[in-house]
Coordinates of C-alpha atoms in Angstrom, one line a residue:
M1196 CA 0.0 0.0 0.0
K1197 CA 1.5 3.3 -1.1
I1198 CA 0.3 6.5 0.7
P1199 CA 1.1 9.5 -1.4
I1200 CA 2.2 12.7 0.5
S1201 CA 3.0 14.7 -2.6
A1202 CA 0.0 16.9 -2.1
L1203 CA 1.2 17.9 1.3
L1204 CA 4.8 18.5 0.2
L1205 CA 3.7 20.6 -2.8
C1206 CA 1.8 22.8 -0.4
L1207 CA 4.8 23.3 1.8
V1208 CA 7.6 23.6 -0.8
P1209 CA 6.6 27.1 -2.0
Q1210 CA 6.7 28.3 1.5
M1211 CA 10.1 26.9 1.9
A1212 CA 11.4 29.1 -0.9
A1213 CA 9.9 32.2 0.8
A1214 CA 11.7 32.0 3.8
G1215 CA 18.3 25.3 20.6
T1216 CA 17.9 23.2 23.0
G1217 CA 15.4 23.9 25.7
S1218 CA 11.6 23.9 26.1
P1219 CA 9.6 24.0 22.8
M1220 CA 8.9 27.6 21.5
T1221 CA 5.4 28.9 21.0
L1222 CA 4.4 31.0 18.0
R1223 CA 4.6 34.2 20.1
E1224 CA 8.1 33.3 21.3
C1225 CA 9.2 32.7 17.7
L1226 CA 7.7 36.0 16.5
D1227 CA 9.3 37.9 19.4
F1228 CA 12.7 36.3 18.4
S1229 CA 12.2 37.2 14.7
I1230 CA 11.3 40.8 15.4
E1231 CA 14.4 41.2 17.5
H1232 CA 17.0 39.2 15.5
N1233 CA 15.9 39.2 11.8
A1234 CA 18.7 40.7 9.8
A1235 CA 16.4 42.7 7.4
L1236 CA 14.7 44.4 10.4
Q1237 CA 18.0 45.2 12.0
K1238 CA 19.0 46.9 8.7
D1239 CA 15.7 48.8 8.6
R1240 CA 16.4 50.2 12.1
L1241 CA 19.7 51.5 10.9
A1242 CA 17.9 53.1 8.0
I1243 CA 15.6 55.0 10.4
E1244 CA 18.6 56.3 12.3
S1245 CA 20.2 57.3 9.0
A1246 CA 17.1 59.3 8.1
A1247 CA 17.2 61.1 11.4
Q1248 CA 20.8 62.0 10.7
S1249 CA 19.8 63.3 7.3
K1250 CA 17.4 65.7 8.9
R1251 CA 20.0 66.9 11.4
E1252 CA 22.3 67.6 8.4
V1253 CA 19.6 69.8 6.8
V1254 CA 18.8 71.6 10.0
G1255 CA 22.5 72.2 10.6
S1256 CA 22.8 74.1 7.3
M1257 CA 20.2 76.6 8.6
L1258 CA 22.1 77.3 11.8
P1259 CA 25.0 79.8 12.0
Q1260 CA 28.0 78.6 10.1
I1261 CA 31.1 79.8 12.0
N1262 CA 34.7 79.2 10.8
A1263 CA 38.0 80.3 12.1
Q1264 CA 41.2 80.6 10.1
G1265 CA 44.8 81.8 10.6
G1266 CA 48.2 81.7 9.0
M1267 CA 51.8 82.8 9.1
T1268 CA 54.1 83.8 6.2
Y1269 CA 57.8 84.3 5.9
N1270 CA 58.7 86.3 2.8
I1271 CA 61.9 84.8 1.5
Q1272 CA 61.8 87.1 -1.5
K1273 CA 59.6 90.1 -1.2
T1274 CA 57.5 91.4 -4.1
T1275 CA 59.2 94.1 -6.2
I1276 CA 57.2 96.5 -8.4
A1277 CA 58.3 99.0 -11.1
M1278 CA 56.8 102.5 -11.2
P1279 CA 57.5 105.9 -12.7
N1280 CA 60.4 107.7 -11.1
F1281 CA 58.1 110.3 -9.4
V1282 CA 60.8 111.1 -6.8
N1283 CA 63.1 112.7 -9.3
S1284 CA 60.2 114.6 -11.0
M1285 CA 59.0 116.0 -7.6
M1286 CA 62.4 117.6 -6.7
P1287 CA 63.2 121.2 -7.6
E1288 CA 64.4 121.5 -11.2
S1289 CA 67.9 122.5 -10.0
M1290 CA 68.2 119.3 -8.0
R1291 CA 66.9 116.9 -10.6
D1292 CA 69.2 114.4 -12.1
P1293 CA 68.9 114.5 -15.9
N1294 CA 70.4 111.1 -16.1
A1295 CA 67.9 109.5 -13.6
P1296 CA 66.1 106.4 -15.0
K1297 CA 62.5 106.9 -16.1
Y1298 CA 61.3 104.1 -13.8
M1299 CA 62.3 103.0 -10.3
T1300 CA 61.8 99.7 -8.4
V1301 CA 60.3 99.4 -5.0
T1302 CA 60.3 96.3 -2.7
M1303 CA 57.0 95.7 -1.0
G1304 CA 56.1 94.0 2.3
M1305 CA 58.1 92.9 5.3
D1306 CA 59.9 89.7 6.3
L1307 CA 57.1 88.3 8.5
A1308 CA 53.3 88.4 8.2
A1309 CA 50.5 86.6 10.2
N1310 CA 46.7 86.8 10.6
W1311 CA 43.8 85.1 12.3
G1312 CA 40.1 85.7 11.9
V1313 CA 36.5 84.4 12.4
S1314 CA 33.7 84.4 9.9
L1315 CA 30.0 83.9 10.4
T1316 CA 27.3 83.1 7.8
Q1317 CA 23.6 82.8 8.6
Q1318 CA 20.7 81.9 6.3
L1319 CA 17.8 84.3 6.9
L1320 CA 15.5 83.4 4.1
N1321 CA 15.9 80.2 2.0
F1322 CA 12.7 78.5 1.0
S1323 CA 14.6 75.5 -0.4
L1324 CA 16.1 74.7 3.0
F1325 CA 12.7 75.0 4.7
N1326 CA 11.2 72.5 2.3
A1327 CA 14.3 70.2 2.7
I1328 CA 13.6 69.9 6.4
R1329 CA 10.0 68.9 5.7
I1330 CA 11.2 66.4 3.1
A1331 CA 13.6 64.9 5.6
D1332 CA 10.6 64.5 8.1
E1333 CA 8.6 62.7 5.4
A1334 CA 11.5 60.5 4.5
R1335 CA 11.9 59.4 8.1
D1336 CA 8.2 58.6 8.3
I1337 CA 8.6 56.5 5.2
S1338 CA 11.5 54.6 6.8
T1339 CA 9.3 54.0 9.8
L1340 CA 6.4 52.7 7.7
G1341 CA 9.0 50.6 5.8
I1342 CA 10.0 48.8 8.9
D1343 CA 6.3 48.2 9.7
A1344 CA 5.9 46.6 6.2
D1345 CA 9.0 44.5 6.7
E1346 CA 7.8 43.4 10.1
D1347 CA 4.5 42.3 8.5
D1348 CA 6.5 40.2 6.0
V1349 CA 8.7 38.7 8.8
I1350 CA 5.6 37.8 10.8
V1351 CA 3.9 36.2 7.8
K1352 CA 7.0 34.2 6.9
T1353 CA 7.8 33.1 10.4
T1354 CA 4.1 32.2 11.1
T1355 CA 3.9 30.2 7.9
L1356 CA 7.0 28.3 8.6
F1357 CA 6.0 27.7 12.2
F1358 CA 2.6 26.3 11.1
N1359 CA 4.2 24.2 8.3
S1360 CA 6.5 22.7 10.9
Q1361 CA 3.6 21.9 13.2
I1362 CA 1.6 20.3 10.4
L1363 CA 4.5 18.2 9.4
E1364 CA 5.1 17.0 13.0
Y1365 CA 1.4 16.2 13.2
S1366 CA 1.6 14.3 9.9
I1367 CA 4.5 12.3 11.2
G1368 CA 2.4 11.4 14.2
L1369 CA -0.3 10.1 11.9
F1370 CA 2.2 7.8 10.2
D1371 CA 3.4 6.6 13.6
E1372 CA -0.2 5.6 14.4
S1373 CA -0.6 3.8 11.1
I1374 CA 2.7 2.0 11.6
A1375 CA 1.4 0.9 15.1
V1376 CA -1.7 -0.5 13.4
M1377 CA 0.4 -2.4 11.0
D1378 CA 2.4 -3.8 14.0
R1379 CA -0.8 -5.0 15.7
M1380 CA -1.9 -6.5 12.4
A1381 CA 1.4 -8.3 12.0
A1382 CA 1.1 -9.8 15.5
V1383 CA -2.4 -11.1 14.8
T1384 CA -1.3 -12.4 11.4
E1385 CA 1.7 -14.2 12.9
A1386 CA -0.5 -15.9 15.5
N1387 CA -3.0 -17.0 12.8
R1388 CA -0.2 -18.1 10.5
V1389 CA 1.1 -20.4 13.2
T1390 CA -2.3 -22.0 13.7
G1391 CA -2.7 -22.3 9.9
L1392 CA -5.5 -19.7 9.6
M1393 CA -3.4 -17.2 7.7
R1394 CA -1.0 -17.6 4.7
S1395 CA 2.6 -16.4 4.7
V1396 CA 1.8 -14.1 1.8
D1397 CA -0.6 -12.1 4.1
A1398 CA 2.3 -11.5 6.5
D1399 CA 4.4 -10.3 3.5
R1400 CA 1.6 -7.9 2.5
I1401 CA 1.6 -6.3 5.9
S1402 CA 5.4 -6.1 5.9
V1403 CA 5.4 -4.3 2.5
T1404 CA 2.7 -1.9 3.7
R1405 CA 4.7 -1.1 6.8
M1406 CA 7.8 -0.5 4.8
N1407 CA 6.0 1.9 2.6
L1408 CA 4.7 3.8 5.6
E1409 CA 8.2 4.0 7.0
T1410 CA 9.5 5.5 3.7
E1411 CA 6.7 8.1 3.7
R1412 CA 7.5 9.0 7.3
T1413 CA 11.2 9.4 6.5
A1414 CA 10.3 11.9 3.7
L1415 CA 8.2 13.9 6.1
L1416 CA 11.1 13.9 8.6
Q1417 CA 13.4 15.3 6.0
A1418 CA 10.8 18.0 5.0
L1419 CA 10.4 18.9 8.7
E1420 CA 14.1 19.4 9.0
V1421 CA 14.1 21.7 6.0
Q1422 CA 11.2 23.7 7.4
K1423 CA 12.9 24.2 10.8
N1424 CA 16.1 25.3 9.1
L1425 CA 14.2 27.9 7.1
L1426 CA 12.4 29.0 10.3
K1427 CA 15.8 29.5 12.0
L1428 CA 17.0 31.5 9.0
E1429 CA 14.0 33.8 9.1
M1430 CA 14.1 34.2 12.9
G1431 CA 17.9 34.9 12.9
F1432 CA 18.2 31.8 15.1
P1433 CA 21.7 30.2 15.3
M1434 CA 21.8 27.5 12.6
T1435 CA 24.1 25.3 14.7
E1436 CA 21.5 25.0 17.5
N1437 CA 18.4 22.8 17.6
I1438 CA 15.0 24.4 17.7
E1439 CA 11.8 22.8 19.0
I1440 CA 8.3 24.1 18.7
V1441 CA 5.1 23.2 20.5
S1442 CA 2.9 20.6 19.1
A1443 CA -0.1 21.6 17.0
D1444 CA -3.4 22.1 18.8
L1445 CA -5.9 21.4 16.1
D1446 CA -8.9 22.6 18.1
M1447 CA -7.1 25.9 18.8
L1448 CA -6.1 26.2 15.1
E1449 CA -9.7 25.8 14.0
T1450 CA -10.8 28.3 16.6
L1451 CA -8.2 30.7 15.2
I1452 CA -9.2 30.5 11.6
Y1453 CA -12.9 31.0 12.4
R1454 CA -12.4 34.4 14.0
E1455 CA -14.7 37.0 12.3
S1456 CA -12.7 40.1 13.2
I1457 CA -10.2 39.4 10.5
H1458 CA -12.8 40.5 7.9
Q1459 CA -12.3 44.2 8.8
Y1460 CA -10.8 46.1 5.9
V1461 CA -9.9 49.8 5.8
I1462 CA -7.6 50.7 3.0
E1463 CA -6.4 53.9 4.6
E1464 CA -4.9 51.9 7.4
L1465 CA -2.8 49.6 5.1
V1466 CA 0.9 50.3 5.2
P1467 CA 1.4 50.3 1.4
F1468 CA -1.3 53.0 1.1
K1469 CA 0.3 55.0 3.9
I1470 CA 3.7 54.8 2.2
L1471 CA 2.3 56.0 -1.1
K1472 CA 0.6 59.0 0.6
K1473 CA 3.9 59.9 2.2
Q1474 CA 5.7 59.6 -1.2
Q1475 CA 3.0 61.9 -2.6
S1476 CA 3.8 64.4 0.2
I1477 CA 7.5 64.3 -0.7
L1478 CA 6.6 64.9 -4.4
E1479 CA 4.5 67.9 -3.5
L1480 CA 7.4 69.3 -1.3
Q1481 CA 9.8 68.8 -4.2
R1482 CA 7.5 70.8 -6.4
K1483 CA 7.5 73.6 -3.9
S1484 CA 11.3 73.3 -3.7
A1485 CA 11.5 73.8 -7.4
I1486 CA 9.3 76.9 -7.1
S1487 CA 11.3 78.2 -4.2
E1488 CA 14.4 78.3 -6.4
T1489 CA 12.8 81.2 -8.2
L1490 CA 12.4 83.2 -5.0
P1491 CA 14.9 85.5 -3.4
M1492 CA 17.4 84.3 -0.7
L1493 CA 18.7 86.4 2.1
S1494 CA 21.7 85.7 4.2
L1495 CA 23.9 87.5 6.8
S1496 CA 27.7 87.5 6.8
A1497 CA 30.2 88.8 9.4
N1498 CA 34.0 88.7 9.6
Y1499 CA 36.6 89.8 12.1
S1500 CA 40.4 89.3 11.7
Q1501 CA 43.7 90.5 13.0
N1502 CA 46.7 91.1 10.8
Y1503 CA 50.4 91.3 11.9
M1504 CA 53.5 92.2 9.9
G1505 CA 57.1 93.3 10.5
D1506 CA 60.7 92.3 10.1
H1507 CA 60.3 90.8 13.5
F1508 CA 57.3 90.2 15.8
Y1509 CA 58.6 92.9 18.1
G1510 CA 60.2 96.3 18.0
E1511 CA 59.4 99.3 16.0
T1512 CA 59.0 97.4 12.7
F1513 CA 56.1 95.3 14.2
H1514 CA 52.6 96.4 13.2
H1515 CA 49.2 94.9 13.7
F1516 CA 45.7 96.1 12.9
P1517 CA 42.1 94.6 13.0
V1518 CA 39.7 94.2 10.1
S1519 CA 35.9 93.6 10.5
M1520 CA 32.8 93.7 8.4
V1521 CA 29.1 92.9 8.4
S1522 CA 27.1 92.3 5.2
L1523 CA 23.5 91.5 4.3
N1524 CA 23.3 89.5 1.0
L1525 CA 20.2 89.3 -1.2
R1526 CA 20.1 87.0 -4.2
F1527 CA 17.2 87.3 -6.6
P1528 CA 17.1 85.0 -9.7
I1529 CA 16.1 86.9 -12.8
F1530 CA 16.7 84.6 -15.8
N1531 CA 17.8 80.9 -15.7
G1532 CA 17.2 79.8 -19.3
M1533 CA 13.7 78.4 -18.4
S1534 CA 15.4 75.5 -16.6
K1535 CA 13.5 76.2 -13.4
N1536 CA 10.2 76.2 -15.2
A1537 CA 11.1 72.8 -16.7
K1538 CA 12.0 71.5 -13.2
I1539 CA 8.6 72.7 -11.8
R1540 CA 6.7 71.1 -14.7
K1541 CA 8.6 67.9 -14.2
A1542 CA 7.7 67.8 -10.5
E1543 CA 4.0 68.4 -11.4
L1544 CA 4.2 65.5 -13.9
E1545 CA 5.6 63.2 -11.1
L1546 CA 2.7 64.1 -8.9
M1547 CA 0.2 63.2 -11.7
K1548 CA 2.0 59.9 -12.2
S1549 CA 1.7 59.2 -8.4
E1550 CA -2.1 59.8 -8.6
R1551 CA -2.3 57.1 -11.3
D1552 CA -0.2 54.9 -9.0
E1553 CA -2.7 55.5 -6.2
E1554 CA -5.6 54.3 -8.3
M1555 CA -3.7 51.2 -9.3
L1556 CA -2.7 50.5 -5.7
V1557 CA -6.2 50.8 -4.4
Q1558 CA -7.4 48.4 -7.1
S1559 CA -4.6 45.9 -6.4
L1560 CA -5.1 46.0 -2.6
T1561 CA -8.8 45.7 -2.9
M1562 CA -8.5 42.7 -5.3
G1563 CA -6.0 41.1 -3.0
Y1564 CA -8.3 41.4 0.0
N1565 CA -11.3 40.1 -2.0
N1566 CA -9.3 37.1 -3.3
A1567 CA -8.0 36.4 0.2
R1568 CA -11.5 36.6 1.7
M1569 CA -12.9 34.2 -1.0
Q1570 CA -10.1 31.7 -0.4
M1571 CA -10.7 31.9 3.3
D1572 CA -14.4 31.2 2.9
Q1573 CA -13.8 28.3 0.5
N1574 CA -11.1 26.7 2.7
R1575 CA -13.5 26.9 5.7
K1576 CA -16.0 24.9 3.8
T1577 CA -13.4 22.4 2.7
I1578 CA -12.0 21.8 6.2
Q1579 CA -15.5 21.1 7.5
S1580 CA -16.1 18.4 5.0
Q1581 CA -12.6 16.9 5.4
K1582 CA -13.0 16.9 9.2
R1583 CA -16.2 14.9 8.9
N1584 CA -14.5 12.5 6.5
K1585 CA -11.5 12.1 8.8
D1586 CA -13.7 11.2 11.8
L1587 CA -15.7 8.7 9.7
A1588 CA -12.5 7.0 8.4
Q1589 CA -11.2 6.7 11.9
D1590 CA -14.5 5.0 13.0
V1591 CA -14.4 2.7 10.1
L1592 CA -10.8 1.7 10.8
G1593 CA -11.5 1.0 14.5
V1594 CA -14.5 -1.2 13.6
T1595 CA -12.6 -3.0 10.9
E1596 CA -9.5 -3.6 13.1
S1597 CA -11.8 -5.1 15.8
N1598 CA -13.6 -7.3 13.3
Y1599 CA -10.2 -8.5 11.9
S1600 CA -9.0 -9.5 15.4
E1601 CA -12.2 -11.5 15.7
G1602 CA -11.9 -13.0 12.3
L1603 CA -14.9 -11.2 11.0
A1604 CA -13.1 -9.1 8.4
S1605 CA -10.4 -9.9 5.9
M1606 CA -6.9 -8.5 5.7
T1607 CA -7.9 -6.7 2.5
D1608 CA -10.7 -5.0 4.3
L1609 CA -8.3 -3.9 7.1
L1610 CA -5.6 -2.7 4.7
N1611 CA -8.2 -0.7 2.7
A1612 CA -9.6 0.8 5.9
S1613 CA -6.1 1.7 7.0
S1614 CA -5.2 3.3 3.7
S1615 CA -8.5 5.2 3.6
N1616 CA -7.9 6.5 7.1
I1617 CA -4.4 7.7 6.3
Q1618 CA -5.6 9.4 3.1
A1619 CA -8.5 11.1 5.0
Q1620 CA -6.2 12.3 7.7
M1621 CA -3.7 13.7 5.2
N1622 CA -6.6 15.4 3.3
Y1623 CA -7.7 17.0 6.5
V1624 CA -4.1 18.1 7.3
N1625 CA -3.8 19.6 3.8
A1626 CA -7.1 21.4 4.2
L1627 CA -6.1 22.7 7.6
N1628 CA -2.7 23.8 6.2
N1629 CA -4.4 25.6 3.3
C1630 CA -6.8 27.3 5.6
I1631 CA -4.0 28.5 7.9
K1632 CA -2.3 30.0 4.8
A1633 CA -5.5 31.6 3.7
Y1634 CA -6.0 33.0 7.2
I1635 CA -2.5 34.5 7.2
D1636 CA -3.0 36.0 3.7
L1637 CA -6.3 37.5 4.8
M1638 CA -4.8 39.1 7.8
K1639 CA -2.0 40.5 5.7
A1640 CA -4.4 41.8 3.1
N1641 CA -6.4 43.7 5.7
G1642 CA -3.4 45.0 7.5
T1643 CA -4.0 43.2 10.8
V1644 CA -1.2 40.6 10.5
K1645 CA 0.4 41.9 13.8
E1646 CA -2.6 40.6 15.6
I1647 CA -1.0 37.1 15.3
F1648 CA 1.3 38.3 18.1
Y1649 CA -1.6 38.2 20.5
N1650 CA -3.9 35.5 18.9
G1651 CA -0.9 33.2 18.6
K1652 CA 0.3 33.6 22.2
E1653 CA -0.3 30.0 23.1
L1654 CA 0.3 28.4 19.7

């Protein structure tokens, strides 16, 4: 008897691609660990800090800019200039030298020179900087919303991998029960074979069936190990350590997926919609920044310095004097080759494109929610029928096994009942697994996936 598990594995493999010792971890504990240690979330937190520093950088450019400078110079060769020989021409005619050169040379400066000074610049009116601060605020809000979106993704992946692991462990338990049934059948068959009531071929049929069950169980064990490794990777859990999770509570899972509050849907509360609105705010501020570049800018400047010069820094050749100034600077753009107009128009076009993006996003989010809601409703109906079928198959197996022990049922009847029971159990497990996935997708679609933190406290 071959019990296929391909349906279960096909359900779980796509989730694999998406994605210690001690007491078993609950879902809440796994989620807490993921939020704290997931590498992507740690990187997002650094991005928020980087956005905060970007704002500080912009604000800093609006504060007074103060600089100090100083220097010292030793003139190895002083500057020499040539000029008309006005000294000879200014003397009385009787004292003039008729042979004096038309030009004379004069050496300028002294051997030593030094200076120090302080300058201050303050922006008084700069609309571009004002907008830049508001853009930095919006960018930080987007970073914060981004970490919310990534947290939702981490919660979805961690929860999916957690439930996949629980379902696989439960499935392994089903095969353990079926193998135990085969062992009981083997004992009865061996006793009947000794008394001549059963043929050796019947014992071989049971042995083959049991071996097939063992093979299927081994495949599930390997799949479970892969799931746990993916769960550790998503959580940021050390790969070298073993991780154990609590066993599945099917009654609690069914209670979870029948919650009605998950049907709430307010698109304005969805993180993707909030991010788009923040991006539109930035685009509007960028348009205002482009306009502000056509407006006047006003700034204040002040300087103070001390200058020293002489052949030595002492004695009668040493001189020093201060220099200071204050200026009010106004810059008013007059003509820029129409480049500013083009920049403004480009910003307006980006806003118009964003409005189209909003329409598409609303359609996409609404479609995603409606599809998730439909899948959830369908899976709820499926799990009800599969649960009834599972319970019926268990009853049939129990009655058939009892009749077989009393000689009232054939081995073929018992093997068929066992196979039907395993198939019904696996169908129920697959239905439950699909329903859990639909539940998670629905919570993500309506923006309430973080509620898993609380609803999954004991899972």
